[in-house]
Short mmCIF file of C-alpha atoms and ligand atoms in Angstrom, two decimals:
data_model
loop_
_atom_site.label_atom_id
_atom_site.label_comp_id
_atom_site.label_asym_id
_atom_site.label_seq_id
_atom_site.Cartn_x
_atom_site.Cartn_y
_atom_site.Cartn_z
CA MET A 1 159.13 119.32 134.82
CA THR A 2 157.83 119.28 131.71
CA ARG A 3 154.22 117.53 130.96
CA LYS A 4 154.47 114.30 128.71
CA ALA A 5 151.94 113.47 126.16
CA LEU A 6 151.55 110.69 124.00
CA ILE A 7 148.87 110.49 121.33
CA THR A 8 148.08 107.55 119.39
CA GLY A 9 146.77 108.15 115.51
CA ILE A 10 149.06 111.16 115.55
CA THR A 11 149.82 110.59 111.44
CA GLY A 12 145.47 111.51 111.62
CA GLN A 13 144.15 114.12 111.72
CA ASP A 14 143.04 115.62 115.39
CA GLY A 15 147.05 113.43 116.01
CA ALA A 16 148.23 116.47 113.87
CA TYR A 17 146.51 119.46 115.23
CA LEU A 18 146.27 117.68 119.28
CA ALA A 19 150.55 117.62 118.84
CA GLU A 20 150.48 121.23 117.76
CA PHE A 21 148.47 121.95 120.38
CA LEU A 22 150.46 120.54 123.43
CA LEU A 23 153.53 121.62 121.58
CA GLY A 24 152.32 125.09 122.42
CA LYS A 25 151.42 123.98 125.82
CA GLY A 26 155.04 123.60 126.47
CA TYR A 27 154.49 119.85 126.74
CA GLU A 28 156.99 117.16 125.43
CA VAL A 29 155.11 115.31 122.66
CA HIS A 30 155.33 111.39 121.74
CA GLY A 31 153.68 109.75 118.94
CA MET A 32 152.81 106.16 118.40
CA VAL A 33 152.59 105.43 115.21
CA ARG A 34 152.20 101.65 113.55
CA ARG A 35 155.39 100.65 111.29
CA SER A 36 154.49 101.15 107.67
CA SER A 37 156.41 100.51 104.52
CA THR A 38 155.63 103.82 103.19
CA GLU A 39 155.42 106.76 105.62
CA SER A 40 152.27 108.45 106.28
CA PHE A 41 154.05 111.81 107.84
CA GLU A 42 151.98 114.11 105.50
CA ARG A 43 149.86 116.02 108.20
CA ILE A 44 153.07 115.79 110.87
CA GLY A 45 155.59 116.58 108.67
CA HIS A 46 156.05 120.19 109.88
CA LEU A 47 156.35 118.73 113.41
CA GLN A 48 158.64 116.20 112.58
CA ASP A 49 161.57 117.91 114.77
CA LEU A 50 159.63 119.61 117.74
CA ILE A 51 158.12 115.49 118.61
CA SER A 52 159.47 112.33 118.92
CA LEU A 53 157.63 109.53 116.70
CA HIS A 54 157.82 105.68 118.18
CA GLN A 55 156.87 102.45 116.41
CA ALA A 56 153.86 100.61 118.49
CA ASP A 57 150.55 99.29 117.43
CA LEU A 58 147.16 98.65 118.40
CA LEU A 59 147.34 95.07 117.52
CA ASP A 60 150.24 94.44 119.52
CA GLN A 61 149.72 94.17 123.75
CA LEU A 62 153.74 94.15 124.65
CA SER A 63 154.85 96.75 122.05
CA ILE A 64 152.40 99.91 124.53
CA ILE A 65 153.31 98.32 127.00
CA THR A 66 157.32 98.55 126.91
CA LEU A 67 155.90 101.96 125.18
CA MET A 68 154.21 102.93 128.08
CA GLN A 69 157.57 102.15 130.27
CA GLU A 70 159.79 104.17 128.04
CA ILE A 71 158.40 107.73 127.43
CA GLU A 72 156.21 107.86 130.78
CA PRO A 73 153.67 109.63 129.59
CA ASP A 74 151.39 111.87 132.61
CA GLU A 75 148.78 111.32 129.83
CA VAL A 76 147.87 108.93 126.60
CA TYR A 77 145.77 110.04 124.46
CA ASN A 78 143.86 107.85 122.41
CA LEU A 79 143.07 109.00 118.64
CA ALA A 80 143.88 105.74 117.08
CA ALA A 81 141.04 103.99 115.06
CA GLN A 82 139.80 102.44 111.84
CA SER A 83 137.82 105.62 111.80
CA PHE A 84 135.81 105.23 108.44
CA VAL A 85 132.57 104.24 108.94
CA PRO A 86 131.93 101.93 105.13
CA THR A 87 134.90 100.36 106.30
CA SER A 88 133.78 99.51 108.99
CA TRP A 89 130.57 97.31 107.13
CA LEU A 90 133.91 95.27 104.39
CA GLN A 91 136.23 94.62 107.57
CA PRO A 92 134.13 95.24 110.60
CA LEU A 93 136.10 91.95 112.62
CA LEU A 94 139.68 94.31 111.55
CA THR A 95 137.49 97.59 112.85
CA GLY A 96 136.77 95.82 116.35
CA GLU A 97 140.44 94.58 117.28
CA PHE A 98 141.85 98.52 116.96
CA THR A 99 139.03 100.41 117.75
CA ALA A 100 137.27 98.40 120.59
CA LEU A 101 139.58 96.49 121.27
CA GLY A 102 142.52 98.62 120.94
CA VAL A 103 141.28 100.59 122.97
CA THR A 104 141.25 97.73 126.25
CA ARG A 105 145.02 97.28 125.68
CA MET A 106 146.11 101.08 125.74
CA LEU A 107 144.22 100.67 129.97
CA GLU A 108 145.46 97.41 130.53
CA ALA A 109 149.45 99.24 129.41
CA ILE A 110 148.13 101.89 132.00
CA ARG A 111 146.22 99.52 134.46
CA LEU A 112 150.09 97.75 134.74
CA VAL A 113 152.91 100.60 134.77
CA ASN A 114 151.05 103.47 136.34
CA ARG A 115 148.07 103.84 137.22
CA ARG A 116 148.25 107.99 137.20
CA ILE A 117 148.60 108.15 133.98
CA ARG A 118 145.96 109.71 132.45
CA PHE A 119 144.16 108.70 130.13
CA TYR A 120 141.54 109.71 127.09
CA GLN A 121 139.36 108.53 125.21
CA ALA A 122 138.24 109.09 121.15
CA SER A 123 134.48 108.57 121.55
CA SER A 124 132.22 109.19 118.56
CA SER A 125 128.67 110.41 117.66
CA GLU A 126 127.95 107.50 116.02
CA MET A 127 127.60 105.74 119.21
CA PHE A 128 124.46 107.21 118.88
CA GLY A 129 123.20 106.39 115.98
CA ASN A 130 119.02 105.59 115.73
CA VAL A 131 118.75 108.44 117.96
CA ALA A 132 116.53 108.58 120.92
CA GLU A 133 116.44 112.11 121.36
CA GLU A 134 117.04 115.37 120.63
CA PRO A 135 120.57 116.86 121.21
CA GLN A 136 122.13 113.94 122.37
CA SER A 137 123.97 114.63 125.61
CA GLU A 138 126.12 112.42 127.79
CA ASN A 139 122.73 110.80 128.71
CA THR A 140 121.80 109.62 125.67
CA PRO A 141 121.27 106.12 125.08
CA PHE A 142 123.58 104.37 122.66
CA TYR A 143 122.00 102.46 119.17
CA PRO A 144 125.44 102.20 116.82
CA ARG A 145 124.38 101.78 112.90
CA SER A 146 127.48 100.18 112.52
CA PRO A 147 130.18 98.37 112.96
CA TYR A 148 132.56 100.93 113.76
CA GLY A 149 129.77 102.37 115.62
CA VAL A 150 129.69 99.17 117.85
CA ALA A 151 133.45 99.07 118.17
CA LYS A 152 133.01 103.30 119.83
CA ALA A 153 130.08 102.16 121.97
CA TYR A 154 132.47 99.47 124.12
CA GLY A 155 135.74 101.66 123.36
CA HIS A 156 133.68 104.12 125.20
CA PHE A 157 132.24 101.92 128.25
CA ILE A 158 135.84 99.86 128.67
CA THR A 159 137.47 103.94 129.51
CA VAL A 160 134.29 104.32 132.07
CA ASN A 161 134.61 100.68 133.86
CA TYR A 162 138.53 101.02 134.16
CA ARG A 163 137.74 104.63 135.35
CA GLU A 164 135.22 102.85 138.15
CA SER A 165 136.85 99.18 138.91
CA TYR A 166 140.88 100.54 139.26
CA ASP A 167 140.12 104.55 139.13
CA ILE A 168 142.15 105.08 136.23
CA PHE A 169 141.31 109.17 134.95
CA ALA A 170 139.75 108.02 132.25
CA CYS A 171 137.95 110.76 130.33
CA SER A 172 135.49 109.86 127.00
CA GLY A 173 135.13 112.39 124.59
CA ILE A 174 132.16 111.90 122.83
CA LEU A 175 132.69 113.75 119.71
CA PHE A 176 130.90 114.68 117.06
CA ASN A 177 131.99 115.02 113.66
CA HIS A 178 134.60 117.78 113.58
CA GLU A 179 136.34 118.43 109.89
CA SER A 180 139.90 120.52 108.71
CA PRO A 181 141.35 121.02 105.35
CA LEU A 182 144.03 118.07 107.27
CA ARG A 183 139.81 115.99 107.19
CA GLY A 184 140.82 112.38 105.19
CA LYS A 185 139.43 112.67 101.21
CA GLU A 186 137.40 110.13 101.46
CA PHE A 187 134.90 111.52 104.56
CA VAL A 188 131.40 113.37 102.82
CA THR A 189 132.83 117.24 103.24
CA ARG A 190 136.88 117.16 102.35
CA LYS A 191 135.78 114.70 99.57
CA ILE A 192 133.28 117.75 98.56
CA THR A 193 136.05 120.09 98.73
CA ASP A 194 138.32 118.48 96.76
CA ALA A 195 136.08 118.12 93.93
CA VAL A 196 134.81 121.74 94.47
CA ALA A 197 138.57 123.30 94.36
CA ARG A 198 139.55 120.29 90.92
CA ILE A 199 136.46 121.76 89.31
CA LYS A 200 136.87 125.04 90.01
CA LEU A 201 140.16 123.93 88.40
CA GLY A 202 138.96 123.15 85.80
CA VAL A 203 140.69 119.64 86.45
CA ARG A 204 137.83 117.63 86.56
CA SER A 205 134.16 118.06 85.90
CA LYS A 206 132.02 115.70 88.28
CA LEU A 207 131.00 115.03 91.73
CA LYS A 208 129.21 111.40 93.04
CA LEU A 209 127.57 111.35 96.56
CA GLY A 210 125.44 109.08 98.36
CA ASN A 211 123.04 110.33 100.65
CA LEU A 212 122.16 113.99 100.34
CA ASP A 213 120.24 114.09 103.29
CA ALA A 214 122.04 112.78 106.05
CA MET A 215 122.31 115.51 108.96
CA ARG A 216 125.28 115.98 110.87
CA ASP A 217 126.59 118.42 113.37
CA TRP A 218 130.37 119.67 111.97
CA GLY A 219 133.01 121.15 113.72
CA PHE A 220 136.24 122.38 113.87
CA ALA A 221 138.69 119.88 114.54
CA GLY A 222 141.19 122.66 115.88
CA ASP A 223 138.61 123.48 118.19
CA TYR A 224 138.20 120.39 119.59
CA VAL A 225 141.69 118.96 120.60
CA LYS A 226 141.05 121.63 123.20
CA ALA A 227 138.38 120.00 124.51
CA MET A 228 140.92 117.00 124.29
CA TRP A 229 143.02 118.19 127.17
CA MET A 230 140.72 120.31 128.91
CA MET A 231 139.70 117.42 130.41
CA LEU A 232 142.02 115.53 131.52
CA GLN A 233 143.07 118.95 132.83
CA GLN A 234 140.08 118.81 135.74
CA ASP A 235 140.32 117.13 139.17
CA LYS A 236 137.75 114.37 137.94
CA PRO A 237 137.97 112.11 135.30
CA ASP A 238 134.75 112.49 133.25
CA ASP A 239 132.87 112.03 129.78
CA TYR A 240 131.21 115.05 127.58
CA VAL A 241 129.39 115.36 124.49
CA VAL A 242 132.02 117.77 122.30
CA ALA A 243 129.08 119.86 119.33
CA THR A 244 128.23 122.86 118.39
CA GLY A 245 125.12 122.26 118.35
CA GLN A 246 123.66 123.36 114.95
CA LYS A 247 123.18 120.48 111.84
CA HIS A 248 123.18 120.85 108.36
CA SER A 249 122.81 118.98 105.51
CA VAL A 250 125.35 117.17 103.36
CA ARG A 251 122.73 119.18 100.65
CA ASP A 252 123.98 122.35 102.47
CA PHE A 253 127.28 122.02 102.86
CA VAL A 254 127.46 121.21 99.47
CA GLU A 255 125.84 124.49 98.77
CA LEU A 256 127.84 125.92 100.23
CA ALA A 257 131.09 125.06 98.78
CA PHE A 258 130.01 124.82 95.68
CA ALA A 259 128.41 129.10 96.11
CA HIS A 260 132.08 129.91 97.85
CA ALA A 261 133.35 128.57 94.54
CA ASP A 262 131.07 130.52 92.72
CA LEU A 263 129.65 127.67 90.77
CA ASP A 264 126.42 126.07 90.82
CA TRP A 265 126.37 122.52 92.89
CA GLN A 266 123.16 121.35 90.04
CA ASP A 267 125.77 121.02 87.33
CA HIS A 268 128.20 118.51 88.90
CA VAL A 269 126.74 116.72 91.35
CA GLU A 270 125.80 113.03 90.94
CA ILE A 271 124.13 110.86 93.06
CA ASP A 272 125.74 107.18 93.06
CA PRO A 273 123.62 104.52 94.36
CA LYS A 274 126.54 102.61 95.10
CA LEU A 275 127.70 105.11 98.48
CA ILE A 276 124.70 104.67 100.18
CA ARG A 277 125.52 102.70 103.84
CA PRO A 278 123.43 99.52 104.67
CA ALA A 279 122.48 100.81 107.11
CA GLU A 280 122.37 104.57 107.83
CA VAL A 281 122.45 107.68 110.32
CA ASN A 282 120.46 109.80 109.84
CA THR A 283 121.28 113.01 111.77
CA LEU A 284 123.47 113.63 114.38
CA ARG A 285 123.02 116.79 116.89
CA GLY A 286 125.01 117.43 119.77
CA ASN A 287 124.07 119.53 123.16
CA ALA A 288 127.93 120.05 124.52
CA GLY A 289 126.51 122.29 127.76
CA LYS A 290 128.54 120.65 130.38
CA ALA A 291 131.37 120.54 128.29
CA ARG A 292 130.65 124.31 128.45
CA SER A 293 130.41 124.92 131.97
CA VAL A 294 131.72 121.93 133.11
CA LEU A 295 136.17 122.77 131.20
CA GLY A 296 134.53 126.41 129.59
CA TRP A 297 134.80 125.24 126.63
CA GLN A 298 133.57 126.58 122.87
CA PRO A 299 133.90 126.04 119.48
CA ASP A 300 135.59 129.01 117.20
CA VAL A 301 134.36 127.95 113.90
CA SER A 302 131.40 127.90 112.70
CA PHE A 303 129.48 125.76 110.10
CA PRO A 304 129.89 128.29 107.25
CA GLN A 305 133.97 129.76 107.91
CA LEU A 306 134.65 125.76 107.77
CA VAL A 307 133.31 125.04 104.70
CA GLN A 308 134.73 128.20 103.40
CA MET A 309 137.98 127.48 104.89
CA MET A 310 138.22 124.05 103.80
CA VAL A 311 136.95 125.29 100.03
CA ASP A 312 139.89 127.74 100.52
CA ALA A 313 142.27 125.32 100.42
CA ASP A 314 141.98 122.65 98.52
CA LEU A 315 141.74 125.73 96.09
CA GLU A 316 145.52 126.62 97.51
CA ARG A 317 146.44 122.80 97.31
CA ILE A 318 145.51 122.10 93.87
CA ARG A 319 146.62 125.34 91.60
CA LEU A 320 149.96 124.66 93.01
CA GLU A 321 149.44 121.17 91.36
CA VAL A 322 148.44 121.62 88.63
CA ALA A 323 151.25 124.68 87.97
CA GLU A 324 153.64 122.13 89.49
CA GLN A 325 152.43 120.31 85.95
CA THR A 326 152.15 123.10 83.69
CA PRO A 327 155.69 123.51 82.00
CA ALA A 328 156.92 127.02 82.37
CA CYS A 329 157.45 129.29 79.60
CA GLY A 330 160.61 129.21 78.36
CA SER A 331 161.65 125.74 80.40
CA ASP A 332 163.13 122.87 78.57
CA THR A 333 160.27 120.69 77.77
CA ASP A 334 158.68 124.10 76.11
CA SER A 335 162.03 123.69 73.64
CA ASP A 336 161.83 119.99 73.41
CA GLY A 337 158.38 120.31 72.34
P1 NAP B 1 142.53 110.03 110.95
O1 NAP B 1 142.35 110.54 110.17
O2 NAP B 1 141.03 108.75 109.93
O3 NAP B 1 143.29 108.86 112.21
C1 NAP B 1 143.18 107.88 111.64
C2 NAP B 1 144.95 107.92 112.71
O4 NAP B 1 144.63 106.34 113.26
C3 NAP B 1 145.95 107.92 112.22
O5 NAP B 1 147.17 108.39 112.28
C4 NAP B 1 146.11 106.07 111.20
O6 NAP B 1 147.48 105.92 111.39
C5 NAP B 1 145.40 105.75 112.86
N1 NAP B 1 145.25 104.77 112.37
C6 NAP B 1 144.29 104.21 112.30
N2 NAP B 1 144.22 102.73 111.60
C7 NAP B 1 145.34 102.41 112.33
C8 NAP B 1 145.04 101.24 112.66
N3 NAP B 1 144.37 99.73 112.59
N4 NAP B 1 146.12 100.64 113.71
C9 NAP B 1 147.03 101.78 114.45
N5 NAP B 1 146.76 103.08 114.10
C10 NAP B 1 146.12 103.14 113.52
O7 NAP B 1 141.13 109.94 112.54
P2 NAP B 1 140.97 111.58 112.94
O8 NAP B 1 139.53 112.66 112.73
O9 NAP B 1 141.71 112.30 113.50
O10 NAP B 1 139.44 110.78 114.32
C11 NAP B 1 140.12 110.94 115.20
C12 NAP B 1 139.95 109.89 116.17
O11 NAP B 1 138.50 110.33 116.97
C13 NAP B 1 139.26 108.21 115.70
O12 NAP B 1 139.40 107.36 116.36
C14 NAP B 1 138.35 108.40 115.08
O13 NAP B 1 137.18 107.20 115.23
C15 NAP B 1 137.33 109.29 116.42
N6 NAP B 1 136.73 110.32 115.80
C16 NAP B 1 136.61 110.90 115.38
C17 NAP B 1 136.15 111.80 114.79
C18 NAP B 1 135.82 112.93 113.74
O14 NAP B 1 134.81 113.61 113.12
N7 NAP B 1 137.03 113.61 113.44
C19 NAP B 1 134.31 112.27 115.76
C20 NAP B 1 134.86 111.33 116.43
C21 NAP B 1 135.96 110.27 117.40
P3 NAP B 1 147.72 105.83 110.38
O15 NAP B 1 148.48 107.08 109.31
O16 NAP B 1 149.09 104.85 110.05
O17 NAP B 1 146.61 105.20 108.01
O1 F7E B 2 129.87 110.44 106.19
C1 F7E B 2 127.19 110.83 103.88
C2 F7E B 2 126.84 109.99 104.95
O2 F7E B 2 132.28 109.32 106.20
C3 F7E B 2 128.75 111.61 106.81
C4 F7E B 2 134.13 110.14 111.38
O3 F7E B 2 135.26 110.55 111.03
O4 F7E B 2 132.10 111.38 111.86
C5 F7E B 2 132.61 110.96 110.70
O5 F7E B 2 131.98 109.46 110.13
C6 F7E B 2 127.13 111.79 106.26
C7 F7E B 2 127.27 109.55 105.82
O6 F7E B 2 131.22 111.15 108.54
C8 F7E B 2 129.05 110.96 101.05
O7 F7E B 2 125.99 108.33 104.38
C9 F7E B 2 127.25 111.32 101.73
O8 F7E B 2 125.75 110.39 106.42
O9 F7E B 2 131.91 111.98 106.62
P1 F7E B 2 131.15 110.72 106.38
P2 F7E B 2 130.39 109.86 109.43
O10 F7E B 2 130.47 108.88 108.49
O11 F7E B 2 129.74 110.91 109.72
C10 F7E B 2 131.67 110.30 113.06
C11 F7E B 2 131.67 111.53 114.61
C12 F7E B 2 133.43 109.62 114.24
O12 F7E B 2 133.55 109.66 114.73
C13 F7E B 2 133.80 108.83 112.39
O13 F7E B 2 135.22 108.59 112.57
O14 F7E B 2 127.65 111.60 104.34
N1 F7E B 2 127.47 111.12 102.60
N2 F7E B 2 127.90 111.11 100.49
C14 F7E B 2 128.85 110.37 102.47
N3 F7E B 2 130.03 110.10 102.76
C15 F7E B 2 130.93 109.50 102.60
N4 F7E B 2 132.37 108.89 103.56
N5 F7E B 2 130.77 109.91 101.14
C16 F7E B 2 129.49 109.94 100.81
O15 F7E B 2 130.04 110.35 98.80
#
């Protein structure tokens, strides 16, 4: 029997990688998308004939229940969230509605429709916030530093609670930062690689950043979606940290990214105090020992490989953009001019 998976947040970075991964495993893949007057299918355009998209909303309980009844999924991956940390200070209530209560709505739908559905919750290293120890594992206490981190801590604990209250196969994956050429351009890694490409190709000269000293445990999104799936294939539901175990500063990322394009970052980067956060998570480094020993998971892409992959992808994209804007020799535009 073909297994069915439902992915919320399928239009996001992880949703796109997970959809592709599950299709490769022979799954029938369904994606939940919220209604919008313009489509945001940029990341999954190449998969659209292979997956089914359904309108529903994390704010609307009935739409989620109806969706579960219609699709009858074997596995649900809850990736949808307001995921950008700075926005969570500007929209703390909405962040709580989607990122925290949205998880309960998904779990309630499973409880009502079919308690045998396996559930993955996209939890976050942001829950560790002001870290109590290093590296952080499944046993490290949470001390979130943003409304986003607080909302994710709620999502984590409600997942654990439904597992313990109703015997639902619910797993929380505590994923550390993971990036890719599909990363949103507001996140620091992609903001940097996009700017490096534009500077290299002469369409821009400066890049404004905030705290260069912040340290993160950065991995590749393609490696991390595999861990999500592995969690749902176990005999027992559990929670797992997913990380590389290595940390680097934003400055390290900047240096490597500019150097890969033969540029000196100090000629281009400016510090903008407006980009400093009200409360910062200064450092994060994960201990993925449990994921390694129980799931057999390990990351394949190293930090330098990740930076180079992202810079190369942005260089290619911006090169195409520039070429499209430059009138070709002998074109109508030329003769008109
Ligand atoms: P992303 O690229 O920002 O994608 C978020 C997805 O959620 C998009 O499909 C988006 O749909 C949807 N979404 C956003 N706001 C929504 C809302 N208000 N209602 C319904 N859907 C909404 O995030 P990602 O990097 O793929 O991350 C996936 C999940 O993992 C998120 O829950 C994130 O918080 C969590 N996480 C991410 C990381 C990381 O480093 N990437 C680490 C730990 C945890 P639209 O296209 O309609 O906006
Ligand atoms: O910031 C610093 C910033 O926005 C990383 C989300 O996927 O991972 C992500 O959250 C660091 C912070 O990611 C700029 O202050 C400096 O210390 O790329 P980010 P994040 O906040 O770590 C976690 C695990 C998630 O769960 C989230 O959903 O970089 N930084 N200058 C900057 N950050 C941004 N965005 N922009 C800057 O100009």
